[in-house]
Tab-separated table of C-alpha atoms and ligand atoms in Angstrom:
chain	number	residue	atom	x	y	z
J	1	UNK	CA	137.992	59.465	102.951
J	2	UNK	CA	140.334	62.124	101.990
J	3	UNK	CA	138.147	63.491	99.383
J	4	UNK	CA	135.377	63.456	102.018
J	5	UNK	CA	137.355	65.728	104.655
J	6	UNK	CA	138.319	68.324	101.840
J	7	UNK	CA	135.010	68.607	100.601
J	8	UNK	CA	133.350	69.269	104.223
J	9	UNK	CA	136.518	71.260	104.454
J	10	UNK	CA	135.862	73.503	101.467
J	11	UNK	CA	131.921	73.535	102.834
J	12	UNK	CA	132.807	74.449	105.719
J	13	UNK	CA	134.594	77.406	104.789
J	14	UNK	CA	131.999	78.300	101.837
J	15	UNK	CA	129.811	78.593	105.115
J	16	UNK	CA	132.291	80.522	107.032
J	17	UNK	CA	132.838	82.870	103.912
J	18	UNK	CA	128.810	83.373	103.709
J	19	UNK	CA	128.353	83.891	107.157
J	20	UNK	CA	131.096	86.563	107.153
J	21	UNK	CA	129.426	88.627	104.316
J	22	UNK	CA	126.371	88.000	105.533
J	23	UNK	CA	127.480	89.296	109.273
J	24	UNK	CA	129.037	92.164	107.408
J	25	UNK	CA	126.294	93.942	105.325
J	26	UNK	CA	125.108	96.523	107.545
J	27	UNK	CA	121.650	98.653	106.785
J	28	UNK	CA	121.224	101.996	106.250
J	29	UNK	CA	118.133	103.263	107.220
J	30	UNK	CA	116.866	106.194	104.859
J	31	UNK	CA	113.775	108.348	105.112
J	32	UNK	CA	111.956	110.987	103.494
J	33	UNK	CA	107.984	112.247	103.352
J	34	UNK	CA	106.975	111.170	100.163
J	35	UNK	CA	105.199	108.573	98.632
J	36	UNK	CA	107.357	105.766	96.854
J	37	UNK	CA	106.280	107.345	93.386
J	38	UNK	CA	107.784	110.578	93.978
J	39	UNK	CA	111.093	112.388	92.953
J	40	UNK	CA	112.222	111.369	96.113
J	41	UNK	CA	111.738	107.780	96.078
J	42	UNK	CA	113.590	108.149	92.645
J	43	UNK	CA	116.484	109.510	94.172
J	44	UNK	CA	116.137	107.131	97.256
J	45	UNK	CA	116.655	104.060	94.540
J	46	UNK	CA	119.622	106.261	92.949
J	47	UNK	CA	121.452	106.078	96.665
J	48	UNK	CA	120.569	102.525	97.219
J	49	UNK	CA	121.949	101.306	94.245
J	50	UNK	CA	124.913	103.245	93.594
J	51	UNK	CA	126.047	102.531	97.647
J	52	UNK	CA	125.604	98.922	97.579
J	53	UNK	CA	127.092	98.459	94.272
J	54	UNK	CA	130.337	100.640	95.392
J	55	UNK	CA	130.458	98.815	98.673
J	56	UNK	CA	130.461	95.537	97.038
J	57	UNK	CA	127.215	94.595	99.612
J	58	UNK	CA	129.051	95.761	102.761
J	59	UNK	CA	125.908	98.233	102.810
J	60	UNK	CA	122.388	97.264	102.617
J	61	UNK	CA	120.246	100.546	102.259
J	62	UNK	CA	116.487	99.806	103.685
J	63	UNK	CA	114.029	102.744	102.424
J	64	UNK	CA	111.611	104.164	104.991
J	65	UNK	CA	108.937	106.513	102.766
J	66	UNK	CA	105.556	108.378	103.156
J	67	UNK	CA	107.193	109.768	106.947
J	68	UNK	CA	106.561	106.461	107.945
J	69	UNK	CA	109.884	107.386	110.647
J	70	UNK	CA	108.026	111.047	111.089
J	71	UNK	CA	107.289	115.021	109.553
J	72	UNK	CA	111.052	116.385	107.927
J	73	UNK	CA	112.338	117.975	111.450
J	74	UNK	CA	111.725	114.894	112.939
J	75	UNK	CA	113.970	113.110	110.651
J	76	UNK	CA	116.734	115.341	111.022
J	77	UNK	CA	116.455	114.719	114.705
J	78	UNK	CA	117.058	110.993	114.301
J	79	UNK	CA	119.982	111.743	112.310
J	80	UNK	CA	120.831	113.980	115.573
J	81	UNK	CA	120.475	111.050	118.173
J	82	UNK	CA	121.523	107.934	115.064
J	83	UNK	CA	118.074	106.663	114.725
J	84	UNK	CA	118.125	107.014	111.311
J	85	UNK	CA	121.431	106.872	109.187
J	86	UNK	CA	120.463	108.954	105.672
J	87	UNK	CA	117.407	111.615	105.084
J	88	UNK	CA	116.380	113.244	101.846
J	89	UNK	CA	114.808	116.377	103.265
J	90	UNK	CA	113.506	120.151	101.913
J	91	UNK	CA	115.530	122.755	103.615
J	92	UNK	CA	112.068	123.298	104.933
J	93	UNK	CA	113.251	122.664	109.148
J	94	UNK	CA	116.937	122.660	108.184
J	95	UNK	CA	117.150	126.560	109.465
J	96	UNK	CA	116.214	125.297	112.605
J	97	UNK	CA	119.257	123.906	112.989
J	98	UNK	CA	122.021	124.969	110.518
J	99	UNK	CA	120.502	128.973	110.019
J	100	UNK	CA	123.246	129.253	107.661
J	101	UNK	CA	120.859	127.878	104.947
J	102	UNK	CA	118.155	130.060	105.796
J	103	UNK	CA	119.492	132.230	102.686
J	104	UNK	CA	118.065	129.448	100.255
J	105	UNK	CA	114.816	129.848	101.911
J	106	UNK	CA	113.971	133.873	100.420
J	107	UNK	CA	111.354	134.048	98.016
J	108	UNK	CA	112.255	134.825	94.662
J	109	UNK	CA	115.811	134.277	95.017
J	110	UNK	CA	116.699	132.125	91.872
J	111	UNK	CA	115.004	132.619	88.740
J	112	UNK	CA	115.414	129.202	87.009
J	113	UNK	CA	116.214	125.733	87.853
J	114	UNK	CA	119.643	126.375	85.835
J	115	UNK	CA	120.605	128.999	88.183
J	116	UNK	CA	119.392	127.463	91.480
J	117	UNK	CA	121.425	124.146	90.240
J	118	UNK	CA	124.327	126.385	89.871
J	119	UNK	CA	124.581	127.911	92.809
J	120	UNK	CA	124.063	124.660	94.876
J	121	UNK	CA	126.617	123.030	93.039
J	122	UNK	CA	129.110	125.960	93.635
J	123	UNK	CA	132.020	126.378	96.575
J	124	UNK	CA	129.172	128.300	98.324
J	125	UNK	CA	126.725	124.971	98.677
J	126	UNK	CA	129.899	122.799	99.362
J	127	UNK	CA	130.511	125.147	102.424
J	128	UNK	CA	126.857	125.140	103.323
J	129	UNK	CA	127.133	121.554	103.191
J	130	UNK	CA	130.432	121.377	105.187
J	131	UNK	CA	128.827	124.255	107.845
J	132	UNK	CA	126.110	121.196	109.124
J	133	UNK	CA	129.012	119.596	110.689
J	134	UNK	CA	129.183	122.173	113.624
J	135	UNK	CA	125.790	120.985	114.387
J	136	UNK	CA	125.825	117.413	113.967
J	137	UNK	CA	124.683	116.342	110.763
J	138	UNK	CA	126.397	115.368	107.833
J	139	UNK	CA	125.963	116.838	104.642
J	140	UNK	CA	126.254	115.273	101.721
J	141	UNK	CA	124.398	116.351	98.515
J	142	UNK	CA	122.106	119.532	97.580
J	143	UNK	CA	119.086	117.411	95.910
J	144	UNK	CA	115.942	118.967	94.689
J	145	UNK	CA	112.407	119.372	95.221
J	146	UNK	CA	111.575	122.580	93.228
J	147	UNK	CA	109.927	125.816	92.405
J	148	UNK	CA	107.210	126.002	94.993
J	149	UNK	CA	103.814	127.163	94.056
J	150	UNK	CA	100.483	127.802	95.852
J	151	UNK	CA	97.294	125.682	95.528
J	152	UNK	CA	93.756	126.276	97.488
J	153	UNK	CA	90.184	124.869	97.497
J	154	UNK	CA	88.665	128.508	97.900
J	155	UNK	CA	89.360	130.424	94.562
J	156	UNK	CA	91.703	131.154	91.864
J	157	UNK	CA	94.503	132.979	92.547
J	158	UNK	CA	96.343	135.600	90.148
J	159	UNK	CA	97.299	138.143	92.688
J	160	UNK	CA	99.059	138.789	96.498
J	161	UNK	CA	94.989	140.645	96.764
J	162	UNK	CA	93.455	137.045	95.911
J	163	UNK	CA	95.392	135.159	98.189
J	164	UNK	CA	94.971	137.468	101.190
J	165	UNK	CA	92.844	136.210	103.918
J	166	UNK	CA	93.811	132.299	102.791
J	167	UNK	CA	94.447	130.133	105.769
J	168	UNK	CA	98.033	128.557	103.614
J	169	UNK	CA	99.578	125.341	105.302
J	170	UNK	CA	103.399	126.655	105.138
J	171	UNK	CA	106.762	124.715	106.189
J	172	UNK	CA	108.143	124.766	109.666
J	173	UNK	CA	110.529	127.690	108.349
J	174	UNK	CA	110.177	131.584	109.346
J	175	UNK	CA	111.636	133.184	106.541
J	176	UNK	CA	108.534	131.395	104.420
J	177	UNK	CA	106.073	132.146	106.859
J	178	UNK	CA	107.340	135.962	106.993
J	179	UNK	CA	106.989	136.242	103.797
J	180	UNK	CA	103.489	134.708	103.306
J	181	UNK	CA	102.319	137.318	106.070
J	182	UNK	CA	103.718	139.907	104.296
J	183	UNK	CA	101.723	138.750	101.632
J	184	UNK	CA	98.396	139.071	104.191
J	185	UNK	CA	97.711	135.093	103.873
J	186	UNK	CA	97.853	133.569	107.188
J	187	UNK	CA	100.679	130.932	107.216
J	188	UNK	CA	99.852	127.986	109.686
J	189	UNK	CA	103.233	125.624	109.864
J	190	UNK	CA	102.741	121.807	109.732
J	191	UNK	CA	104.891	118.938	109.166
J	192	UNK	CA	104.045	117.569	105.631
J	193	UNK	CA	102.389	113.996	107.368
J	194	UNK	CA	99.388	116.050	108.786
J	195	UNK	CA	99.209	118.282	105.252
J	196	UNK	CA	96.494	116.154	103.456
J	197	UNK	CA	94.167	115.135	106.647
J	198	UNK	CA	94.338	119.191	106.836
J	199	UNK	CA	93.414	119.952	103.504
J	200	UNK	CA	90.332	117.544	103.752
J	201	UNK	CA	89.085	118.658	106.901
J	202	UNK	CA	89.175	122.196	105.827
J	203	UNK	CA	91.580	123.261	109.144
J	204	UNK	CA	93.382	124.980	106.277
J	205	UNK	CA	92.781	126.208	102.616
J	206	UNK	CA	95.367	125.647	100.961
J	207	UNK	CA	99.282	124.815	100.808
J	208	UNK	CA	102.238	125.805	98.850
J	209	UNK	CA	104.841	122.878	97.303
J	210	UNK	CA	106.295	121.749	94.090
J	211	UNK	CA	104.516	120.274	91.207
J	212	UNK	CA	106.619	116.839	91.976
J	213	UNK	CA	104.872	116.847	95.589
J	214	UNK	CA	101.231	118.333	94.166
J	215	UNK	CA	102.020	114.658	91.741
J	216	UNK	CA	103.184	112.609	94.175
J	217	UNK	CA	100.600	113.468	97.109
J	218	UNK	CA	97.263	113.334	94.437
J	219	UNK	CA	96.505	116.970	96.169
J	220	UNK	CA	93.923	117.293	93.336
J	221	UNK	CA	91.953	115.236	95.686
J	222	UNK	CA	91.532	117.904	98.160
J	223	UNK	CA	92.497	121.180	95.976
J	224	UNK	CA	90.704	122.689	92.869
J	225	UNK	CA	92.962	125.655	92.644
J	226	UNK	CA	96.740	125.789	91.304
J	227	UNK	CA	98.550	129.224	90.666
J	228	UNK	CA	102.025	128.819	89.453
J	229	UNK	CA	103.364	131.154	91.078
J	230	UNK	CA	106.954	130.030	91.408
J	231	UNK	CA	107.298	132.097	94.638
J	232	UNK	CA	110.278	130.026	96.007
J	233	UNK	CA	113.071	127.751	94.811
J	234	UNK	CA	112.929	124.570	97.377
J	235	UNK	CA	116.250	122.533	97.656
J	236	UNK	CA	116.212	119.162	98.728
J	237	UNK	CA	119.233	118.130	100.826
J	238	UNK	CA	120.847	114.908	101.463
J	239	UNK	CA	122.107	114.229	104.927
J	240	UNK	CA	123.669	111.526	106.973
J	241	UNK	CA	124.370	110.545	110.955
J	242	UNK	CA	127.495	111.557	111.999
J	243	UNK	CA	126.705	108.627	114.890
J	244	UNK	CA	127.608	105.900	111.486
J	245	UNK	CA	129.352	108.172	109.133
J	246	UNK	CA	131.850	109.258	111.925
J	247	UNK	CA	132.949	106.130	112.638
J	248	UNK	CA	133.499	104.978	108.870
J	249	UNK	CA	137.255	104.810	106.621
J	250	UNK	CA	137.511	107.987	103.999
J	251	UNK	CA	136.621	105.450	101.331
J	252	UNK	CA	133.318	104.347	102.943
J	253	UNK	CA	132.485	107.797	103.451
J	254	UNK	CA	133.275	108.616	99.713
J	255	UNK	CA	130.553	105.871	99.228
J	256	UNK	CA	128.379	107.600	100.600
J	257	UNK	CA	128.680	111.448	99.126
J	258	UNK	CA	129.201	109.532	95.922
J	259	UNK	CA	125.522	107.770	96.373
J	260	UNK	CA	124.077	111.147	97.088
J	261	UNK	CA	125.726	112.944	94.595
J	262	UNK	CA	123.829	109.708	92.384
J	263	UNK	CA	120.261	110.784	94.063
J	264	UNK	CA	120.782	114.591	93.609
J	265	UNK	CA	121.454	113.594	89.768
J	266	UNK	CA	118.711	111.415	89.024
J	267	UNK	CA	116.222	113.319	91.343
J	268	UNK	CA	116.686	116.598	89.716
J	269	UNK	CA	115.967	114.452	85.952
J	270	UNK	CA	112.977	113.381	87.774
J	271	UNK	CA	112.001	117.048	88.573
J	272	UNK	CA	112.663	118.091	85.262
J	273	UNK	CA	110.400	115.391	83.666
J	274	UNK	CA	107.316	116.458	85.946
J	275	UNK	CA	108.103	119.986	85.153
J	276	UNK	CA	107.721	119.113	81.715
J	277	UNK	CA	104.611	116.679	82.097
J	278	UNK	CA	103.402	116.966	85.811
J	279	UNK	CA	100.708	120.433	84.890
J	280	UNK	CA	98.737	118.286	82.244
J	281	UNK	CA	98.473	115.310	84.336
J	282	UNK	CA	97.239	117.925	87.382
J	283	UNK	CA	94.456	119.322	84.742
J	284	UNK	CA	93.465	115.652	83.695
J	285	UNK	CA	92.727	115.627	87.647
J	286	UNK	CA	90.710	118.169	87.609
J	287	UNK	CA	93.192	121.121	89.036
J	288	UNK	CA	91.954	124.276	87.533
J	289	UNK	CA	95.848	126.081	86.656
J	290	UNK	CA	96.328	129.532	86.648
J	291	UNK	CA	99.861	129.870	84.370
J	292	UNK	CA	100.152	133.784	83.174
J	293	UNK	CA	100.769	134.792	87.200
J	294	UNK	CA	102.479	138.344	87.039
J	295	UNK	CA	105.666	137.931	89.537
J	296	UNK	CA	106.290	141.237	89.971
J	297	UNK	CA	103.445	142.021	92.494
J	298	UNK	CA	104.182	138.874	94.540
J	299	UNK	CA	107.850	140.006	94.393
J	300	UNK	CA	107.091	143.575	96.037
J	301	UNK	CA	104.737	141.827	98.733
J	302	UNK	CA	107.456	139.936	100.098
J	303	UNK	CA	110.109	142.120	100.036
J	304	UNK	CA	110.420	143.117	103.554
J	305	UNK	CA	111.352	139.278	104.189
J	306	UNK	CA	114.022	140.443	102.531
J	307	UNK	CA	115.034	143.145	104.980
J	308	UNK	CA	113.681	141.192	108.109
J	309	UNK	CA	115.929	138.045	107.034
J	310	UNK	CA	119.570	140.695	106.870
J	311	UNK	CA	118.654	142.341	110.033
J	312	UNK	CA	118.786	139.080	111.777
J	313	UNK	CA	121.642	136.869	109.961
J	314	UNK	CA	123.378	139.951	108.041
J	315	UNK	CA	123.892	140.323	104.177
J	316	UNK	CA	126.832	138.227	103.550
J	317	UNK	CA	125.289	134.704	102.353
J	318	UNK	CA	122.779	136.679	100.035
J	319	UNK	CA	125.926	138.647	98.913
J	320	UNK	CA	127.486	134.939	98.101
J	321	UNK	CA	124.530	133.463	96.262
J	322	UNK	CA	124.280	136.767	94.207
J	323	UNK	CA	128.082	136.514	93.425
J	324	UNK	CA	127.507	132.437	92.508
J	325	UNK	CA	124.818	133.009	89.944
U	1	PAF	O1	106.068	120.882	102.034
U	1	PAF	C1	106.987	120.225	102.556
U	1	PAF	O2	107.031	120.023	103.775
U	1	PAF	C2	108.092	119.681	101.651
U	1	PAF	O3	108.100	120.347	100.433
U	1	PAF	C3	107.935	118.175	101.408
U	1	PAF	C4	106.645	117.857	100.701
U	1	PAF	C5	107.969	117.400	102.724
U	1	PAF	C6	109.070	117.673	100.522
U	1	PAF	O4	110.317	117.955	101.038
């Protein structure tokens, strides 16, 4: 009889044990646009793993992908109101509400992926970082998405003359779509859910994004035409909810930079690999890929985003990234 009661005992509080870890993993919903092949959804696993495995299962990280929770600035809204708990998001809409990283957003601003990587992993993108606090959202990695370049079902393109007249989905982000009119195509912002449908339908000609997301979004389907031109470095950030991370212990928070400091890592190897291998695969797809574009020309067509962006939010950031690189 005695053995009996200990071993309901001992069952009884194997159940009790359970019950308490199972009671105490609590999810963390994460979203991003892109599909659950894409440099994203690589860094999305990267985050996933590395917080559960440093929180011992206290966190359970659910994945949300293909803006299946909505466009970027839609996202970083539900970090806003704690609908959603951690986004992997361009800087794209981020200007709309921390203008402090409008700077990243100039055209022609970093020359290489070594330099951009630099910068964002200097005091400057730690304060940029620290800055999204004032308007309620936590940030906690700079993650990558890459050099943007311009694709179109009209024509090639080699030169700011060739593009002009291009109906060019752009982000939701004014210093791009300054720039792109001072380039004479006509920018028409989206959010990236409504890009393809776009594309097919013909409301646009063309669009402007990384290799990773021309790869991860098949926009060989809808697009004969890729120019590389380069004509903008595109960061990726991480960002949480300060509705959970708020109410978390220093530790727990540490967690969590620590996962998206994991994401950033293995995200930009990701980049770096379709960098490497993404063009060929684009041409197997049929992509016609114009590769000897002459910068310079592009560079003097945007210029006065240049002057238009230090009028409005003054010279020192640009002054910092220049000093950081
Ligand atoms: O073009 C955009 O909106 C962004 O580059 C994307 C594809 C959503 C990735 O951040």
């Amino acid at each position: 009889f005695a053995r009996k009661t200990l071993t309901t005992a001992i069952t009884g509080a194997s159940l009790a044990l359970l019950a308490v870890q199972v009671q105490a993993a609590q999810t963390v919903n994460l979203g991003h646009t892109l599909s659950d092949s894409s440099h994203y959804s690589v860094g999305a696993d990267a985050f996933k793993e590395t917080l559960e495995r440093l929180s011992d299962g206290e966190f359970e990280v659910v994945e949300h992908t293909a803006g299946a929770l909505g466009g970027e600035r839609a996202l970083i809204e539900g970090l806003q109101i704690g609908t959603v708990d951690v986004v992997i998001t361009s800087t794209g809409p981020l200007g709309n509400f921390v203008p402090e990283t409008y700077v990243l957003d100039l055209p022609f601003l970093f020359e290489d992926y070594d330099q951009a990587r630099c910068v964002l992993d200097s005091d400057l993108g730690q304060d940029l970082l620290d800055k999204m606090s004032d308007h309620d959202i936590v940030g906690l990695a700079w993650s990558e998405n890459g050099f943007r370049h311009m694709t179109n079902s009209q024509r090639a393109v080699k030169t700011p003359a060739d593009a002009e007249g291009l109906k060019v989905r752009t982000m939701e982000n004014k210093v791009h779509m300054e720039a792109f009119e001072q380039m004479g195509v006509h920018p028409t912002p989206m959010a990236f859910p409504e890009v393809f449908t776009a594309l097919q339908q013909g409301t646009v000609d063309g669009q402007e994004n990384p290799i990773t997301v021309i790869v991860a979004t098949k926009f060989w389907e809808v697009q004969d035409h890729l120019s590389l031109t380069g004509h903008v470095y595109s960061p990726a950030a991480i960002l949480g909810s300060p509705i959970l991370l708020d109410g978390l212990s220093d530790e727990e928070r540490g967690w969590f930079i620590e996962a998206a400091r994991a994401s950033a890592e293995a995200t930009r190897e990701e980049v770096s690999r379709l960098e490497r291998e993404g063009i060929e695969l684009l041409r197997e797809n049929g992509m016609t890929v114009e590769t000897e574009i002459d910068k310079a020309p592009f560079q003097e067509a945007v210029q006065p985003a240049y002057e238009i962006y230090t009028e409005q939010y003054g010279s020192e950031m640009l002054e910092r990234v220049r000093a950081s690189s």
